[in-house]
Short mmCIF file of C-alpha atoms in Angstrom, two decimals:
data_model
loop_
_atom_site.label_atom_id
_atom_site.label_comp_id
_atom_site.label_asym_id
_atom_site.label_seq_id
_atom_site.Cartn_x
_atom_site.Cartn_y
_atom_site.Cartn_z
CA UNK C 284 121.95 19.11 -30.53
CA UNK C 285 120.18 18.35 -33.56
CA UNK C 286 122.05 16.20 -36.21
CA UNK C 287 123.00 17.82 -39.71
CA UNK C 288 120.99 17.61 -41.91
CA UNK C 289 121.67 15.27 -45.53
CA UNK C 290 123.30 16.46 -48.17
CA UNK C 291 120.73 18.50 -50.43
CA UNK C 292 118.00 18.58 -47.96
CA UNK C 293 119.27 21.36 -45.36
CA UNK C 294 117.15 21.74 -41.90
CA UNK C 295 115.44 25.18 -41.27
CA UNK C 296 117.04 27.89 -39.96
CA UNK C 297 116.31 29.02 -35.94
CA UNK C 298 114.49 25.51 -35.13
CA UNK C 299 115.68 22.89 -33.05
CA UNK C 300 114.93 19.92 -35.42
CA UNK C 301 115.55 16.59 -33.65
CA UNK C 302 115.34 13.62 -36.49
CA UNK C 303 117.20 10.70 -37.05
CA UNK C 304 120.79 11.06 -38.80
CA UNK C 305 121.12 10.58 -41.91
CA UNK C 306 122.87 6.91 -41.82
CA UNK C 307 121.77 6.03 -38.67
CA UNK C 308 121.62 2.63 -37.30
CA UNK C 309 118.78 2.96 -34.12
CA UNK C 310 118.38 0.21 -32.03
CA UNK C 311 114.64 -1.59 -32.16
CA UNK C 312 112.36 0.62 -30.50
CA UNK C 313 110.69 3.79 -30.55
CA UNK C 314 112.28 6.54 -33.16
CA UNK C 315 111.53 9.84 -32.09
CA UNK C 316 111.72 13.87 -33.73
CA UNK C 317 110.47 16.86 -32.39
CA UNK C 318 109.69 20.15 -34.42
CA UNK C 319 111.74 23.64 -34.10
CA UNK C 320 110.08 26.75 -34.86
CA UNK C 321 106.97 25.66 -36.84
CA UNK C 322 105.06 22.69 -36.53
CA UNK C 323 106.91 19.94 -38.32
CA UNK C 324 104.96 17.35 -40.61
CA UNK C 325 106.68 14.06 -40.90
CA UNK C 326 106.47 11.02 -43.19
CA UNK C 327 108.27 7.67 -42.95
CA UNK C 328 108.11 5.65 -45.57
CA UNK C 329 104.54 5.11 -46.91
CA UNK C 330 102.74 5.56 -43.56
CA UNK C 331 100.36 8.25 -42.23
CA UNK C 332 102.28 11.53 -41.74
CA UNK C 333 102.74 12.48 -38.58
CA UNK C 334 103.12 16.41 -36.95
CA UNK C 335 105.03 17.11 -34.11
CA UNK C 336 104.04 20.51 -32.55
CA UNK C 337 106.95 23.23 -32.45
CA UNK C 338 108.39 23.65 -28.89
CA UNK C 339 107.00 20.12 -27.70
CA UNK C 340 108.92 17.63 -26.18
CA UNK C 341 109.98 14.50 -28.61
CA UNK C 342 107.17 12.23 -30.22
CA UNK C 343 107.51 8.57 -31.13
CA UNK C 344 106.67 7.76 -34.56
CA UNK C 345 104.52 5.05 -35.19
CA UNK C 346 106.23 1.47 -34.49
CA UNK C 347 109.04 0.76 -37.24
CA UNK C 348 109.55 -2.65 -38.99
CA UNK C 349 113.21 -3.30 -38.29
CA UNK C 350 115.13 -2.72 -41.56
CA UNK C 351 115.53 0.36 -43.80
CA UNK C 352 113.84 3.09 -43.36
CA UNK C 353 112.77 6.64 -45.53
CA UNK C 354 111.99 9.77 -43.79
CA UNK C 355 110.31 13.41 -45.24
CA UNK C 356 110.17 16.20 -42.95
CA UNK C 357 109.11 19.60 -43.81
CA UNK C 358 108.12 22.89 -41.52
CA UNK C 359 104.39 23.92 -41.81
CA UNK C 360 104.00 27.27 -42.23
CA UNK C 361 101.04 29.47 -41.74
CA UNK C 362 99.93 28.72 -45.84
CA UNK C 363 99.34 25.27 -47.55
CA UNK C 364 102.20 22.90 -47.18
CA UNK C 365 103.39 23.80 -50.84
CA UNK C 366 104.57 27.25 -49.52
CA UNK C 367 105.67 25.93 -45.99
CA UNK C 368 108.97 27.92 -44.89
CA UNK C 369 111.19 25.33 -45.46
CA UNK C 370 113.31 23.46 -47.05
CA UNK C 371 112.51 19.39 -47.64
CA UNK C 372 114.49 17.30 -45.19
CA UNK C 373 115.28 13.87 -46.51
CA UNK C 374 117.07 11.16 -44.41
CA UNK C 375 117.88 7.41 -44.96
CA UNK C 376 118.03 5.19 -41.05
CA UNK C 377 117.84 1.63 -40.24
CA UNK C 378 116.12 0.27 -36.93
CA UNK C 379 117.56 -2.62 -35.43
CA UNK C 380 120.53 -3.13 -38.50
CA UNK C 381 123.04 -1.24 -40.54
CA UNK C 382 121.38 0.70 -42.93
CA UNK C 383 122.37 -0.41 -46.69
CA UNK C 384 122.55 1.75 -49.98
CA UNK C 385 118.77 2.55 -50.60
CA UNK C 386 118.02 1.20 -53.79
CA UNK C 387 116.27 3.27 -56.47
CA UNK C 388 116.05 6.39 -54.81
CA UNK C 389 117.51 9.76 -55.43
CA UNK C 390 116.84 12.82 -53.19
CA UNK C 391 117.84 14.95 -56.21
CA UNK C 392 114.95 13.51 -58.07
CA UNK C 393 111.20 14.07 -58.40
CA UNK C 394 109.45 13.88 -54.47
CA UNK C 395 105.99 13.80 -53.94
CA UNK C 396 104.62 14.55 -50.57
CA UNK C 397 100.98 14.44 -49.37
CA UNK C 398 99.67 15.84 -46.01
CA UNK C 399 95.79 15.81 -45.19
CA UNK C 400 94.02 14.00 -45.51
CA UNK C 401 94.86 10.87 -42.94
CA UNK C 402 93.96 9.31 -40.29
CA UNK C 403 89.94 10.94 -39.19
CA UNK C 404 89.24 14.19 -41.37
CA UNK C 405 86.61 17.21 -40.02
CA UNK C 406 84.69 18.43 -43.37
CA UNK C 407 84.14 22.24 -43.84
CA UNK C 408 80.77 23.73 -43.83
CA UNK C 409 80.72 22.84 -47.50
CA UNK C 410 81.53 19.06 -46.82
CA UNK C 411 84.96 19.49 -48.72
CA UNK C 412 88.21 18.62 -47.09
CA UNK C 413 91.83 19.80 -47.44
CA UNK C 414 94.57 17.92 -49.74
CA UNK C 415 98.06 19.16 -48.66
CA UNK C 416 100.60 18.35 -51.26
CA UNK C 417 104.65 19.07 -52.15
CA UNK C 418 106.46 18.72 -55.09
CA UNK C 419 110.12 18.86 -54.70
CA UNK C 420 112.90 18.42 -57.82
CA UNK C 421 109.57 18.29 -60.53
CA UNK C 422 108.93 21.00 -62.03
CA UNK C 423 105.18 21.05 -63.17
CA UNK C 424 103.65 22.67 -66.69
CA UNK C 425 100.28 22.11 -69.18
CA UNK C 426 102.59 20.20 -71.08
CA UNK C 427 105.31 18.82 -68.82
CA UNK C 428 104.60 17.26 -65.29
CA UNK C 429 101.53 17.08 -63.45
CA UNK C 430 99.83 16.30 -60.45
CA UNK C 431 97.00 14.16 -60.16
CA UNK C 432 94.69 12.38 -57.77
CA UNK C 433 91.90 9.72 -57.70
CA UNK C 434 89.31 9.60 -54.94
CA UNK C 435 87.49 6.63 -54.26
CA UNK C 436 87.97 5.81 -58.02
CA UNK C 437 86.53 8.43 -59.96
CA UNK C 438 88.07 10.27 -62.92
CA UNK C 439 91.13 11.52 -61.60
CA UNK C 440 91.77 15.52 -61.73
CA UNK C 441 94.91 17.13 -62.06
CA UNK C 442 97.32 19.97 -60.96
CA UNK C 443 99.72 21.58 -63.57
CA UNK C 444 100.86 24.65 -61.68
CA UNK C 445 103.23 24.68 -58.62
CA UNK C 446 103.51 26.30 -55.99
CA UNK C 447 99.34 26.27 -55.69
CA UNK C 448 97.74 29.49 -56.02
CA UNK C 449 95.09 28.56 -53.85
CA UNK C 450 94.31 25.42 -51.69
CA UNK C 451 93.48 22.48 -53.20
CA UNK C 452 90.20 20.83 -51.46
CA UNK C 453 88.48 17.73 -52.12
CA UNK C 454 84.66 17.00 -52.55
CA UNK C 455 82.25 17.43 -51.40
CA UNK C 456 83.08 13.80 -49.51
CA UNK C 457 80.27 11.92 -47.69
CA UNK C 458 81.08 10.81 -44.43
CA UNK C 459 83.03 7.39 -43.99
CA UNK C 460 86.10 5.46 -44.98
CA UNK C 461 87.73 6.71 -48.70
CA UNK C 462 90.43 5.71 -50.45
CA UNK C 463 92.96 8.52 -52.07
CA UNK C 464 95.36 7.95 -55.25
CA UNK C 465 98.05 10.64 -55.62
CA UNK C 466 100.57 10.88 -58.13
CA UNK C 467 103.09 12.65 -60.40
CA UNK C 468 102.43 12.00 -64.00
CA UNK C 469 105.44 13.01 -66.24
CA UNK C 470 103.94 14.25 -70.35
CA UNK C 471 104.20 11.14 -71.62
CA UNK C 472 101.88 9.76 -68.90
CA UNK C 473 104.10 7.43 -67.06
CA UNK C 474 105.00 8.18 -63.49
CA UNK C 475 108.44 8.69 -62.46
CA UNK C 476 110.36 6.17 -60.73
CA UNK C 477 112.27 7.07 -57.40
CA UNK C 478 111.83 4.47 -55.11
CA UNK C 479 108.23 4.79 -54.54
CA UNK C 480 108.13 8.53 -53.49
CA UNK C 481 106.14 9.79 -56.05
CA UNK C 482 102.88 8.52 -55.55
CA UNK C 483 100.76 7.76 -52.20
CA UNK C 484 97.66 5.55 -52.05
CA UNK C 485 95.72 6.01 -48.51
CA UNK C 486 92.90 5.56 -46.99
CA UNK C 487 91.23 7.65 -44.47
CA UNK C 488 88.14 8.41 -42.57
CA UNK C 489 85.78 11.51 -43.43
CA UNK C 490 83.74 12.70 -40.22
#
């Protein structure tokens, strides 16, 4: 069966979510989840997300360092990922030692989570491509916390409403290898600290 989920960060209803325990201590070597219901997009730490396909068998994650480890896990549904039908599932597992007190980090506090773009992107007919974001415990406002991103350096835009009312697409984008800056930017400008989950740098390649 699939393991509880943590405290605050319930699994979906109906879906046979298989992710590591919250606490676990996995021996070196492959981790694995598989989705329930819905596709299920997955983020350890600050790598690539990954999505495991609802009703597929388990899928490895990419190869964990041994040590500590941070996982996000969220149900896509058939809107962007800032409407997905799901709650946020956070868990804390070691591979290949005990897993300590994570340091800095409060799954009650401010989350940010970023989908597409990773990894090789297709560009619509207008040459744009999609930016999937969640904010979780961060409420956003004109003159509270925002959103924002950077692409490839430019002038960075922002996002003060949440959940989006519409998707939020990037470019046009030439294609080629880009570099993306996303963040949450509290009013006084500074970005909240919570052990490193609320801002993503990544690069990617544009078809």
């Amino acid at each position: 069966p699939a393991p509880a989920p943590a405290p605050g960060a319930p699994a979906p209803a109906g879906g046979a979510v298989a992710l590591p325990a919250e606490g676990a201590a996995l021996p070196a070597g492959p981790v694995k989840v598989a989705a329930g219901a819905a596709d299920l997009l997955v983020v350890v730490d600050g790598l690539d997300p990954v999505v495991a396909a609802a009703g597929s068998p388990e899928q490895a994650l990419p190869t964990l360092a041994p040590g500590q480890h941070l996982l996000r896990a969220v149900p896509l549904g058939a809107g962007p990922l800032s409407t997905a039908a799901g709650e946020l599932i956070v868990r804390v597992f070691s591979v290949g030692q005990p897993t300590p007190a994570l340091s800095g980090f409060d799954r009650h506090a401010a989350l940010l989570t970023v989908g597409t773009p990773y990894g090789t992107v297709p560009r619509d007919a207008a040459g744009k491509i999609g930016l999937q974001l969640r904010v979780d415990n961060c409420p956003l406002g004109p003159t509270g916390s925002k959103v924002r991103w950077s692409l490839d350096g430019a002038q960075a835009e922002t996002l003060a409403t949440y959940p989006l009312a519409a998707p939020v697409t990037l470019g046009p984008v030439n294609p080629g290898q880009h570099t993306l800056k996303v963040w949450l930017e509290n009013g006084d400008g500074t970005t909240p600290a919570n052990g490193g989950l609320t801002s993503v740098e990544r690069r990617f390649t544009v078809q």
